[in-house]
Coordinates of C-alpha atoms and ligand atoms in Angstrom, one line a residue:
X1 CA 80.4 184.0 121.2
X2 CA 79.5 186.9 123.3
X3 CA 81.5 190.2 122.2
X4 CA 80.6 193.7 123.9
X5 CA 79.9 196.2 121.6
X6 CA 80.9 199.4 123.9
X7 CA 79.9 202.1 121.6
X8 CA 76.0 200.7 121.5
X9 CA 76.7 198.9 124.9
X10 CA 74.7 196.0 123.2
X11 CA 75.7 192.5 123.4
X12 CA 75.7 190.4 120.3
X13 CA 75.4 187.1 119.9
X14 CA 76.7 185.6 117.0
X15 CA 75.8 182.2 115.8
X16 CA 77.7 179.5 114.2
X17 CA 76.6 177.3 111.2
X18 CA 78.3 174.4 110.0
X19 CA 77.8 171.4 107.8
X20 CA 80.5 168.8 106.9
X21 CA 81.5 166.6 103.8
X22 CA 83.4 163.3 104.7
X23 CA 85.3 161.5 101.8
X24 CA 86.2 158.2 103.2
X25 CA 87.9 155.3 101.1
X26 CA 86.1 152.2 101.2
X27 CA 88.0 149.4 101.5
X28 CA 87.5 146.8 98.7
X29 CA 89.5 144.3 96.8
X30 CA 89.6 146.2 93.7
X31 CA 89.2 149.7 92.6
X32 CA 85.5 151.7 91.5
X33 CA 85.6 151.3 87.9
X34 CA 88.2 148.7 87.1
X35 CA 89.4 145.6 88.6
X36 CA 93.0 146.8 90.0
X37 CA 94.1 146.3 93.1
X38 CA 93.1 148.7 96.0
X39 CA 95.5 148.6 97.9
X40 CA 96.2 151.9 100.4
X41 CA 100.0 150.4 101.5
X42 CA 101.5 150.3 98.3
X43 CA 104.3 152.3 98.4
X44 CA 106.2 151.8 95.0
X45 CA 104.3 154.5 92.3
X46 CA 102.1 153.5 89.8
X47 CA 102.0 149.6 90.1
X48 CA 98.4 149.1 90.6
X49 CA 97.1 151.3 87.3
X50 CA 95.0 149.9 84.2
X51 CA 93.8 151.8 81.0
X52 CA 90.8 152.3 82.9
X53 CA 92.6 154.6 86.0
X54 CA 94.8 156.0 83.8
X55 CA 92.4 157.1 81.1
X56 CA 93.7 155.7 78.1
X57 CA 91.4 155.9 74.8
X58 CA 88.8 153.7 74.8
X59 CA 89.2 152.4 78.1
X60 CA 85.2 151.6 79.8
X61 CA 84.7 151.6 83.0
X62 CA 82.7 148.8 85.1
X63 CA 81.0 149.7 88.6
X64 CA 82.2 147.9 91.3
X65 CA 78.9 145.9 92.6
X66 CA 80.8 145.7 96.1
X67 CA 81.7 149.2 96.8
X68 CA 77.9 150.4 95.9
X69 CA 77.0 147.7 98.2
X70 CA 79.2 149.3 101.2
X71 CA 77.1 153.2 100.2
X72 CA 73.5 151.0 100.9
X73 CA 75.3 149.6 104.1
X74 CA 75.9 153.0 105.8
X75 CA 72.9 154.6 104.7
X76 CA 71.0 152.0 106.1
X77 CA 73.0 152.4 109.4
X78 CA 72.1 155.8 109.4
X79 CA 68.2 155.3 108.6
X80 CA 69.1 156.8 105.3
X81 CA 66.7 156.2 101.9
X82 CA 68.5 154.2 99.4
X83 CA 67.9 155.8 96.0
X84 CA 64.1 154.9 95.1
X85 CA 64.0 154.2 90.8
X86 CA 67.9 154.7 90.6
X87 CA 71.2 155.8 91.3
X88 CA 73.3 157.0 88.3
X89 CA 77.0 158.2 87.7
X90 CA 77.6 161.6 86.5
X91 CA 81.0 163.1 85.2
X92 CA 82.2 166.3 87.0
X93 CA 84.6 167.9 84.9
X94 CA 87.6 170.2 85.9
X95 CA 91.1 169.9 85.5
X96 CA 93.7 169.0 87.7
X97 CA 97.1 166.9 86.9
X98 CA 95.8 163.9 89.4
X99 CA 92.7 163.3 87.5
X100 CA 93.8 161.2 84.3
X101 CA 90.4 161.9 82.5
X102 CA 89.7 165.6 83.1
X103 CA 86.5 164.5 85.1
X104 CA 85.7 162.8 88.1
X105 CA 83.3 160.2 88.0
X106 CA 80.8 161.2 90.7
X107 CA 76.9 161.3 91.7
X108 CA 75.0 164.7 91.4
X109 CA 71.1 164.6 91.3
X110 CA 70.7 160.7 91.7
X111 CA 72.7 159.8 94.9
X112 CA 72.7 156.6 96.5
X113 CA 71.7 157.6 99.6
X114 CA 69.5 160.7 100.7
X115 CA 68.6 161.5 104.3
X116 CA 69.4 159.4 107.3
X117 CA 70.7 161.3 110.8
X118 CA 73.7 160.6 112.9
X119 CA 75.2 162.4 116.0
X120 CA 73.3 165.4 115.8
X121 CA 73.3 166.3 112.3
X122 CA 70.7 165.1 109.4
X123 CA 72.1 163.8 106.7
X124 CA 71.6 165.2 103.0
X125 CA 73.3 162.6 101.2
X126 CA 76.0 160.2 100.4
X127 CA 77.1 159.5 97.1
X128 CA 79.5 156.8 95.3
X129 CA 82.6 158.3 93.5
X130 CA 86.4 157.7 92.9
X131 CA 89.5 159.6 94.5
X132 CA 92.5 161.1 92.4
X133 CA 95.9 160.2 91.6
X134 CA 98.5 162.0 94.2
X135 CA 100.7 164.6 93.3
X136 CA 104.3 164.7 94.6
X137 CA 105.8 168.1 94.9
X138 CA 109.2 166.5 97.2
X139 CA 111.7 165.9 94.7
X140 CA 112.9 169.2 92.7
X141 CA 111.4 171.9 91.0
X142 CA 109.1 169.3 88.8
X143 CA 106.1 167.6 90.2
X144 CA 105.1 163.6 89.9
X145 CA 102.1 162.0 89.6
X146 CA 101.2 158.6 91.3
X147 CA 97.9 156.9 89.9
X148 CA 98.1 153.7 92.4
X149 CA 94.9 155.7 94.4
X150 CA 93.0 157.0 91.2
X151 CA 90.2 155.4 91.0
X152 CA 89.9 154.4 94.2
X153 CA 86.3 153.6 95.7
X154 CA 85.2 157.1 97.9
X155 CA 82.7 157.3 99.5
X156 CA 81.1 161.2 100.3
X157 CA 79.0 161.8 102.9
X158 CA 77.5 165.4 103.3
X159 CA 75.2 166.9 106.1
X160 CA 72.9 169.6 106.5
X161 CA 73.8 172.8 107.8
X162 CA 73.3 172.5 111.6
X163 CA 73.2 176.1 113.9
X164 CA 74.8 176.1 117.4
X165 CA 74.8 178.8 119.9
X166 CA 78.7 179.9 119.8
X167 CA 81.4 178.1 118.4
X168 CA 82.9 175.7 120.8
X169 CA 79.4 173.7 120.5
X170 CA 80.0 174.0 116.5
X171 CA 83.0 172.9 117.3
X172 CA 82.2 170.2 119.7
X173 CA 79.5 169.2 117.7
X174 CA 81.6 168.3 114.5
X175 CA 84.5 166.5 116.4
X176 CA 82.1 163.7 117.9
X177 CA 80.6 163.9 114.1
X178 CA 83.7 162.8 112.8
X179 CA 84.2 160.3 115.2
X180 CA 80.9 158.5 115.4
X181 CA 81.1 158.0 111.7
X182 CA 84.8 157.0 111.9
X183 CA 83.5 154.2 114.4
X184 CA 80.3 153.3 112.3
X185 CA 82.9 152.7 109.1
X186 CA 84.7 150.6 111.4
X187 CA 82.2 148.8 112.6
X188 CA 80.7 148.3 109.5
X189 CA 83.9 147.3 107.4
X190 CA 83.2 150.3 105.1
X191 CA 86.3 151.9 105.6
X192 CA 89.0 152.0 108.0
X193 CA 88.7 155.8 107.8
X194 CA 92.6 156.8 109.1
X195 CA 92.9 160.6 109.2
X196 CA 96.4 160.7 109.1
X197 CA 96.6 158.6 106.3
X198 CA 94.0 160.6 104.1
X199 CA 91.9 157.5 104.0
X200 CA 88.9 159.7 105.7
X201 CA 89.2 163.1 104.7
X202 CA 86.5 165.6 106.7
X203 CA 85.5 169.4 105.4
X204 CA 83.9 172.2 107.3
X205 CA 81.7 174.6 105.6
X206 CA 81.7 177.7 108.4
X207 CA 79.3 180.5 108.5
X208 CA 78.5 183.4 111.5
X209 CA 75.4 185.7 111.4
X210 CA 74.0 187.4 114.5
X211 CA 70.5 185.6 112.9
X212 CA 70.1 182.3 113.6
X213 CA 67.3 182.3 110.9
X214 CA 69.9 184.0 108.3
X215 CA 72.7 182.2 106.7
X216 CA 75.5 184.2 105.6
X217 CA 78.7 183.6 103.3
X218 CA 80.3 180.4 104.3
X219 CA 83.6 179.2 103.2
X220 CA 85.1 175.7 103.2
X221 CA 87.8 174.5 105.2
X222 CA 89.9 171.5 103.6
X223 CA 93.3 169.8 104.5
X224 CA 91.8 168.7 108.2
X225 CA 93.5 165.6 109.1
X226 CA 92.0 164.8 112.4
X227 CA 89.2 165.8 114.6
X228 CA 90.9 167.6 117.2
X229 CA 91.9 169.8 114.0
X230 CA 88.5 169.9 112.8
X231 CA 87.9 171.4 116.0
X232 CA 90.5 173.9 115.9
X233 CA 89.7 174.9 112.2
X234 CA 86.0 175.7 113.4
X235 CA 87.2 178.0 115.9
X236 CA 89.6 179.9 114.5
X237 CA 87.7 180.1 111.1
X238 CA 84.7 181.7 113.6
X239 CA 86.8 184.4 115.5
X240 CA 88.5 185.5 111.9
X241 CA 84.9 186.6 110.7
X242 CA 83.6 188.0 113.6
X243 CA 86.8 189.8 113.6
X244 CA 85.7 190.9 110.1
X245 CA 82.4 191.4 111.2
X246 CA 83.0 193.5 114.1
X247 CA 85.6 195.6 112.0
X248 CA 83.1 196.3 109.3
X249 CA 84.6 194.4 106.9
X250 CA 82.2 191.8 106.6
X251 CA 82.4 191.9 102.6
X252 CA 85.3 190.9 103.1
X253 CA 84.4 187.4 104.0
X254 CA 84.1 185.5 100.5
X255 CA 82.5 182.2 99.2
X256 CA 86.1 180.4 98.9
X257 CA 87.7 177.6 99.9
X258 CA 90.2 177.6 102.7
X259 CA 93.0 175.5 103.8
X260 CA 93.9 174.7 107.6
X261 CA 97.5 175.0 108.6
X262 CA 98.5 172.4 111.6
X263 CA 101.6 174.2 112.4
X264 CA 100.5 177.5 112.2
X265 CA 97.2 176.8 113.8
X266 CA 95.4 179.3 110.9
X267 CA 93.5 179.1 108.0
X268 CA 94.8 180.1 104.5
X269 CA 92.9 181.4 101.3
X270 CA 93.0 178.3 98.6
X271 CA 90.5 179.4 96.0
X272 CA 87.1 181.2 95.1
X273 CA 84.7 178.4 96.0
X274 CA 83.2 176.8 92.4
X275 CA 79.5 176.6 91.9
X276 CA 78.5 173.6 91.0
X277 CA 77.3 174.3 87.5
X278 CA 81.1 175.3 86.9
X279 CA 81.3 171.1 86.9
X280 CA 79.3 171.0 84.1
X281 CA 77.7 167.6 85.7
X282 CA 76.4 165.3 83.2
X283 CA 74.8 161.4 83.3
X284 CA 78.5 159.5 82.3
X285 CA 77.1 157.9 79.0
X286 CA 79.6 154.9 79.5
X287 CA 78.0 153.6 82.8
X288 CA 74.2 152.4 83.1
X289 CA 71.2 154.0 85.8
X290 CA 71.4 151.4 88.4
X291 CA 68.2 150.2 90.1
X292 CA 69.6 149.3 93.5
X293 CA 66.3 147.7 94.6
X294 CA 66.3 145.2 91.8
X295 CA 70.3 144.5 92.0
X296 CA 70.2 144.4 95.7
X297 CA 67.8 142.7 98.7
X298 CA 67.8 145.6 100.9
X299 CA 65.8 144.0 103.5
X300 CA 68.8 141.4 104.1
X301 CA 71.4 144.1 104.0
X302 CA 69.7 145.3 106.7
X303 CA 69.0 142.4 108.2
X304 CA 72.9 141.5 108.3
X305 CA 74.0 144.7 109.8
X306 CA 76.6 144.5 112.5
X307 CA 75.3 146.3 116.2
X308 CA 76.2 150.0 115.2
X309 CA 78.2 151.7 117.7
X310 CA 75.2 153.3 119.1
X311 CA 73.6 150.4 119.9
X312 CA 76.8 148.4 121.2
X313 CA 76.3 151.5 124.0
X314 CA 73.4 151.2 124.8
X315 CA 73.5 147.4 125.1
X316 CA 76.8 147.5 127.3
X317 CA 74.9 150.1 129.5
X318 CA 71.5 148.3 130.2
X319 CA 72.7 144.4 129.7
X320 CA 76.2 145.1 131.6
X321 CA 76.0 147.9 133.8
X322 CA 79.3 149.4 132.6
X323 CA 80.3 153.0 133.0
X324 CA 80.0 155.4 130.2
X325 CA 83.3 156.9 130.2
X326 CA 84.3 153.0 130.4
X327 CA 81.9 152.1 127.7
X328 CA 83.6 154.7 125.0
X329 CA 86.7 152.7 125.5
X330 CA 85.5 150.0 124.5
X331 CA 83.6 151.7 122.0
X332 CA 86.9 153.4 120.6
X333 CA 88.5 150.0 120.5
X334 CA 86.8 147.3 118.4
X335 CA 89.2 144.5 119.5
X336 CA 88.9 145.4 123.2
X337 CA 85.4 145.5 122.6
X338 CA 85.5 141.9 121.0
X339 CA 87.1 140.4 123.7
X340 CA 84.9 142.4 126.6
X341 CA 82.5 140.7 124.5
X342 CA 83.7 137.1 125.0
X343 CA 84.4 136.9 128.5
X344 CA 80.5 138.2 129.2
X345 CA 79.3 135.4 127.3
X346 CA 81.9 133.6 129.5
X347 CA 80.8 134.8 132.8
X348 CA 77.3 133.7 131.9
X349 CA 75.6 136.8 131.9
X350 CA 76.6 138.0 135.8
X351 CA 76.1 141.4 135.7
X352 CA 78.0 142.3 138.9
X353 CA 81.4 139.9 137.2
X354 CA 80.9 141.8 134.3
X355 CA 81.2 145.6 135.8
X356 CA 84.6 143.4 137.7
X357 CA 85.5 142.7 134.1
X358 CA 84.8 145.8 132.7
X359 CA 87.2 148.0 135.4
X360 CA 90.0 145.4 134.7
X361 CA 89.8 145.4 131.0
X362 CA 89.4 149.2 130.7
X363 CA 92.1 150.2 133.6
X364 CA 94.7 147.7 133.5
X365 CA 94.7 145.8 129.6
X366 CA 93.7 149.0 128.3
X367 CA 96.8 150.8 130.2
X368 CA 99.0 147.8 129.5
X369 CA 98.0 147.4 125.8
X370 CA 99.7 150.8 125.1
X371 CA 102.7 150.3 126.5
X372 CA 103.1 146.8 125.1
X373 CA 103.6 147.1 121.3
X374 CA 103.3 143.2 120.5
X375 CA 100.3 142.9 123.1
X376 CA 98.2 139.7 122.4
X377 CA 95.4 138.8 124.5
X378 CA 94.6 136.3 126.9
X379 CA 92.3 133.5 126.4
X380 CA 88.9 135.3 127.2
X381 CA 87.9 132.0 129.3
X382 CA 91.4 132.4 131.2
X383 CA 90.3 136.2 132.0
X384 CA 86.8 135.4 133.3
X385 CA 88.1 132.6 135.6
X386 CA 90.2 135.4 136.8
X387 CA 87.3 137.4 137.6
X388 CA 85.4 134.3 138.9
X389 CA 88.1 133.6 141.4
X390 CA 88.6 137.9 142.5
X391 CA 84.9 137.9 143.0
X392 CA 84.6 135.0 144.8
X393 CA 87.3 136.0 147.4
X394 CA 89.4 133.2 146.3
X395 CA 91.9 135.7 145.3
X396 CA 93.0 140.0 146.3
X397 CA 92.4 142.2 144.1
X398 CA 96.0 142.9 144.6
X399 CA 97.1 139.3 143.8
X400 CA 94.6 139.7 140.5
X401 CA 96.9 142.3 138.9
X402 CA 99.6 140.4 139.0
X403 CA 98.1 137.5 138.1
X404 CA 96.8 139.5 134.8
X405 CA 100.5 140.7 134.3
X406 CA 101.3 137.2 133.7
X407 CA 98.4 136.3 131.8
X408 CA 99.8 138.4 129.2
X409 CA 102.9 136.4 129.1
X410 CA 101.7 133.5 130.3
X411 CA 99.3 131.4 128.5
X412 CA 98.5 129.5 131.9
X413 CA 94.7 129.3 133.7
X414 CA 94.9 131.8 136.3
X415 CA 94.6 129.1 138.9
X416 CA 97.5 127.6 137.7
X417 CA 99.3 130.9 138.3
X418 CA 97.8 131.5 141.9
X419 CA 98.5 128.2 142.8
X420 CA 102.3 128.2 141.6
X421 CA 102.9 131.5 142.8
X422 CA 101.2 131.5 146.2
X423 CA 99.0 134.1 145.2
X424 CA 95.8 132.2 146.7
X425 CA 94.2 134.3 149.4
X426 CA 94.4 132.9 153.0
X427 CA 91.1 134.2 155.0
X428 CA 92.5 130.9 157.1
X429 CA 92.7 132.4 160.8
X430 CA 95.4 130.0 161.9
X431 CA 98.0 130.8 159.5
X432 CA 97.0 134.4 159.5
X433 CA 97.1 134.5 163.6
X434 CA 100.9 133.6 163.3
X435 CA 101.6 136.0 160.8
X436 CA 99.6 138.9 162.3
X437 CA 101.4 138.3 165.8
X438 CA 105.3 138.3 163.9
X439 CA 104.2 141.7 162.8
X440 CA 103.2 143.1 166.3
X441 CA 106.4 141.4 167.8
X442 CA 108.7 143.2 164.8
X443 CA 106.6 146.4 165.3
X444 CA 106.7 147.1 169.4
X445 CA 106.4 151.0 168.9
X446 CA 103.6 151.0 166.5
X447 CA 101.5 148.4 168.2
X448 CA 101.7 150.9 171.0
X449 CA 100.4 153.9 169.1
X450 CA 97.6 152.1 167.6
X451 CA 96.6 151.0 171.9
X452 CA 97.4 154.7 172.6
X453 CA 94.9 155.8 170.2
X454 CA 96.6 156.4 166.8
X455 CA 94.3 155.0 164.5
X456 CA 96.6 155.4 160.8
X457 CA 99.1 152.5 163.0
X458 CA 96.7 149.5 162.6
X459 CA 97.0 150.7 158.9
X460 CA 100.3 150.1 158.7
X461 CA 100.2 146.9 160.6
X462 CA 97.8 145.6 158.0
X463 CA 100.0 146.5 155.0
X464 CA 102.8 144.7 157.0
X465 CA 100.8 141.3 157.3
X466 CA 99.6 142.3 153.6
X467 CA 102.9 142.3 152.2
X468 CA 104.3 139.4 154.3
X469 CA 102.0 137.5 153.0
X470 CA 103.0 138.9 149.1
X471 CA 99.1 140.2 149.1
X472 CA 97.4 136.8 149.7
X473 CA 95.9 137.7 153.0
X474 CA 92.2 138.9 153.3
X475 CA 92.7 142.0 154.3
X476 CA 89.7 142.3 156.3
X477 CA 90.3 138.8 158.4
X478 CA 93.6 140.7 158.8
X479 CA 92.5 144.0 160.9
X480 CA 89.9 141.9 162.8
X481 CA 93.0 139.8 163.9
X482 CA 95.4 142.7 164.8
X483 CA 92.5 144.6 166.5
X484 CA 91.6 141.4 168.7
X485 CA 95.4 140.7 169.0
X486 CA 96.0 144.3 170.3
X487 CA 92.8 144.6 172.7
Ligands
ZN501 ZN1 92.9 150.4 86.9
MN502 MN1 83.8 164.5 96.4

């Protein structure tokens, strides 16, 4: 951000660091360490608890082989080096009324991942550990706990600091960050990473120095619960310390942890940020090292990755031609993307169909999917037919919308429809002729206009035979008949 410094009459530039720390829950049958049920819907308190989640005395913990398997999934999806001799647990102790055990069970120098790169930012690391309980604060002037998530399988992936020019490319930057790991944990099956719900939870660590080669104090920004707030958070967080800065008062931006406020649009001060040897991290003597490359075959891990949402792109863009803002629809969408998916295969590879197919499924399902709350879709063979037959002149594109509308009804071949309804197209000159000449007869004053020189007339001639004919007609058999017919 540019701010004038009229005393010196020198412009400064200041610069904006930021890394991020994702906590997303993976989604597994059972929990990290013991084999209740994860379950993210359950709604009554404390059903889905053990000795193990609740930390009762003498209650051992067992890793879940599954969720460590989910970790080596994403880092390979992000090039990523799984943990060469071993990964290990470690327990990170402070106290807090949702964590049963007065530690965290959590990875420090032995992650599972290190490295890997993704939308910009290189990754440091992503580690294995397990949420808290939640604390209630609703019901009167006590507190409850709820265990059902302790223990939960969480995922945390952290980035390296990344420096941008000014803070709406910080800002920017972070947002599609978010987002392009939310799709990869779709796509992947990691996680199904809702914001709102707290099943993805992203951080901000914000820092501003006039040198780019300079880091100064950052803080952390927590309670984000979706990207367009990550975006805000960045921002604001920015302009309060150059504000600082500018005022002199730049001591007075601390190492501490801050909290975002959605309705006030503003940070808040939470806490002094902990170092991390105020964790006291230590190997957890109850779980063993584990030597991923002897319990796993990484090479078919990789090998049975799904298309990342990076490659899905590029694919769509150089197989089917599609448009990129069209192509981050589908992208957004994994079921619309499915079923783009089938009726390619079903159009036989045609790249011109497909782009047909790919303006219909992104303008009209995709607008009709959100108003229609129980939307199911239509056979994918049905759809391509459709686009056979609106390619092949066989029907309007007109007369294709509505057939679509009740395709989504309808479980009918859109044929069937055309045919029932009349929807066909005529380009037949006979039947069009009559038509075309019942319009000139019903429209004497127009007709004249159009031979007097008014070329918006024929227009509206055409939309007359258009819609006489409920959009079957060709329209361009249509004008060349009413321009002959008028001569
Ligand atoms: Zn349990
Ligand atoms: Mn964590």
């Amino acid at each position: 951000m540019a701010i004038f410094c009229y005393t010196a009459f020198v412009e400064k530039n200041y610069y904006t660091t930021i890394g991020l720390e994702i906590h997303a829950e993976l989604k597994t049958a059972t929990k990290m360490f013991c084999s209740c049920k994860n379950d993210p819907d359950e709604e009554r308190p404390n059903v889905n608890i053990c000795p193990v989640c609740t930390a009762q005395p003498g209650a051992l913990p067992v890793i879940n082989k599954k969720a460590v398997e989910q970790v080596i999934r994403v880092g390979l999806a992000i090039d990523g080096t799984i943990a060469e001799d071993f990964t290990e647990f470690d327990r990170k102790n402070y106290f807090y009324p949702d964590i049963p055990k007065g530690y965290q069970i959590s990875q420090y120098k032995y992650p599972i991942v290190s490295g890997g790169e993704l939308a910009q930012f290189k990754i440091t690391r992503i580690h294995l550990e397990e949420d808290t309980g939640t604390s209630k604060h609703d019901k009167g002037d006590y507190s409850l706990v709820d265990f059902n998530r302790a223990g939960v399988p969480l995922m945390e992936l952290v980035t390296e600091p990344h420096t941008f020019e000014n803070p709406e490319e910080a800002a920017k930057a972070a947002g599609n960050f978010a987002r392009e790991y939310q799709l990869l944990l779709w796509y992947l099956g990691a996680s199904d990473a809702n914001m709102e719900k707290g099943e993805m939870r992203v951080e901000v660590n914000v820092s501003v120095s006039t040198d780019p080669k300079k880091l100064n104090t950052y803080v952390e920004v927590k309670n984000i619960n979706s990207v367009r707030a990550a975006e805000r958070a960045i921002k604001y967080e920015v302009e309060r310390m150059i504000k600082l800065m500018e005022e002199g008062k730049a001591d007075e931006i601390v190492k501490e942890t801050r909290g975002w406020d959605e309705t006030k649009n503003k940070t808040f001060s939470q806490r002094r940020k902990e170092d991390s040897h105020d964790y006291r991290y230590f190997p957890d003597p109850d779980l063993p090292k584990l030597k991923l490359k002897e319990l796993f075959n990484l090479a078919e891990l990789k090998d049975n990755l799904p298309e990342t949402p990076k490659e899905k792109r590029e694919r769509y863009k150089l197989e089917a031609g599609v448009k990129d803002a069209d192509i981050e629809i589908f992208i957004g969408n994994p079921k619309l993307s499915q079923f783009f998916e089938e009726v390619i295969a079903n159009l036989g590879g045609n790249k011109e169909k497909i782009k047909v197919a790919s303006n219909y499924i992104t303008s009209d399902m995709a607008g009709h999917m959100k108003t229609d709350a129980n939307f199911v879709f239509p056979h994918s063979e049905y759809f391509a037919e459709l686009i056979d037959m609106v390619t092949e002149n066989k029907i309007t594109s007109r007369g294709a919308k509505d057939i679509l509308e009740i395709m989504y009804t309808e479980d009918a071949s859109p044929m069937t429809i055309a045919t029932e309804r009349n929807l066909l197209q005529v380009s037949d000159e006979g039947s069009l002729r009559t038509l075309a000449e019942g319009i000139i007869l019903k429209h004497p004053n127009v007709a004249a206009e159009y031979k007097g020189g008014k070329e918006s007339s024929l227009q509206f001639l055409i939309g007359q035979v258009m819609k006489e004919s409920k959009g079957s007609a060709n329209p361009q058999v249509a004008k060349q008949l009413l321009v002959d017919l008028l001569k």
